[in-house]
C-alpha positions as semicolon CSV with decimal commas, in nm:
position;residue;x (nm);y (nm);z (nm)
1;M;1,975;0,417;-1,199
2;G;1,704;0,612;-1,109
3;S;1,863;0,762;-0,809
4;R;2,081;1,143;-0,804
5;D;2,373;0,925;-0,677
6;P;2,507;0,688;-0,800
7;D;2,643;0,516;-0,478
8;T;2,300;0,512;-0,286
9;A;2,061;0,216;-0,374
10;S;1,701;0,304;-0,276
11;L;1,533;0,015;-0,134
12;P;1,193;-0,051;-0,231
13;P;0,882;-0,091;-0,029
14;S;0,927;-0,366;0,203
15;P;0,683;-0,514;0,505
16;L;1,039;-0,457;0,709
17;Q;0,987;-0,112;0,730
18;A;0,658;-0,064;0,732
19;V;0,354;-0,246;0,816
20;T;0,052;-0,020;0,919
21;V;-0,021;0,221;0,780
22;A;0,078;0,486;1,003
23;E;0,430;0,379;0,942
24;M;0,390;0,393;0,564
25;R;0,275;0,822;0,643
26;A;0,520;0,815;0,888
27;R;0,782;0,725;0,618
28;R;0,656;0,915;0,342
29;W;0,581;0,665;0,123
30;L;0,325;0,694;-0,208
31;V;0,054;0,462;-0,213
32;T;-0,179;0,390;-0,483
33;A;-0,464;0,134;-0,559
34;A;-0,455;0,017;-0,955
35;C;-0,751;-0,143;-1,071
36;D;-0,659;-0,429;-1,408
37;H;-0,987;-0,420;-1,539
38;C;-1,004;0,011;-1,658
39;R;-0,642;0,060;-1,601
40;I;-0,697;0,358;-1,343
41;R;-0,475;0,484;-1,090
42;L;-0,535;0,593;-0,767
43;H;-0,396;0,782;-0,493
44;V;-0,454;0,649;-0,147
45;D;-0,502;0,978;0,127
46;L;-0,277;0,761;0,412
47;T;-0,417;0,990;0,683
48;A;-0,759;0,964;0,529
49;M;-0,687;0,629;0,558
50;I;-0,572;0,691;0,965
51;A;-0,874;0,820;1,026
52;L;-1,130;0,568;0,862
53;K;-0,956;0,177;1,001
54;G;-0,701;0,340;1,268
55;P;-0,335;0,378;1,274
56;D;-0,283;0,007;1,274
57;F;-0,484;-0,090;0,995
58;V;-0,255;-0,330;0,728
59;L;-0,295;-0,281;0,426
60;W;-0,054;-0,546;0,244
61;G;-0,259;-0,801;0,087
62;K;-0,622;-0,631;0,094
63;T;-0,804;-0,534;-0,238
64;G;-1,103;-0,404;-0,273
65;R;-1,387;-0,301;-0,528
66;C;-1,283;-0,094;-0,763
67;R;-1,520;0,245;-0,757
68;V;-1,503;0,412;-1,120
69;W;-1,740;0,446;-1,334
70;A;-1,589;0,361;-1,620
71;Y;-1,890;0,282;-1,855
72;N;-2,247;0,362;-1,799
73;V;-2,437;0,648;-1,560
74;D;-2,538;0,369;-1,350
75;D;-2,273;0,060;-1,435
76;R;-1,951;0,050;-1,252
77;C;-1,571;-0,068;-1,286
78;P;-1,638;-0,437;-1,267
79;G;-1,295;-0,431;-1,157
80;R;-1,104;-0,501;-0,848
81;V;-0,803;-0,352;-0,685
82;V;-0,440;-0,396;-0,634
83;F;-0,323;-0,187;-0,334
84;E;0,063;-0,060;-0,449
85;A;0,392;0,147;-0,266
86;R;0,670;0,333;-0,351
87;S;0,916;0,419;-0,050
88;V;1,082;0,715;-0,186
89;Q;1,036;0,975;-0,520
90;G;1,114;0,804;-0,860
91;G;1,152;0,419;-0,722
92;S;0,935;0,223;-0,862
93;M;0,612;0,062;-0,685
94;R;0,527;-0,251;-0,601
95;A;0,197;-0,485;-0,516
96;L;0,128;-0,501;-0,140
97;K;0,055;-0,894;-0,190
98;M;0,051;-1,096;0,200
99;T;0,334;-1,294;0,113
100;G;0,533;-1,523;0,417
101;E;0,741;-1,197;0,446
102;V;0,478;-0,981;0,550
103;R;0,321;-1,241;0,767
104;D;0,695;-1,272;0,919
105;A;0,755;-0,925;1,006
106;I;0,330;-0,905;1,146
107;D;0,405;-1,161;1,332
108;L;0,714;-1,001;1,453
109;R;0,556;-0,664;1,541
110;G;0,345;-0,885;1,795
111;Q;0,564;-1,046;1,922
112;A;0,733;-0,751;2,034
113;G;0,409;-0,556;2,138
114;Q;0,387;-0,879;2,381
115;R;0,705;-0,835;2,518
116;R;0,671;-0,473;2,645
117;G;0,250;-0,485;2,762
């Protein structure tokens, strides 16, 4: 279901596939910021995120203030956004929550970097 070739399965976004924003961009993930208060979903430009935060920035487990001017001219939405991603076109979105799996993937990347250096 959801795939043109029924013999292939599309894996949801996983920290083992991409931990950093540069890896997400290289794998062509679609990343959004979703507010559960005003119900808006905004596209996250990973190229701009890399320019602002650097290629090694980890988006897993991050939240932010909603930037939508939803009510009056002087009032912003009081909600917070959660980052979500999907790894393939037509795949399902997955919240980029900080879990033990994410921490393990980050630790593995750090250990591999220490061995190389």
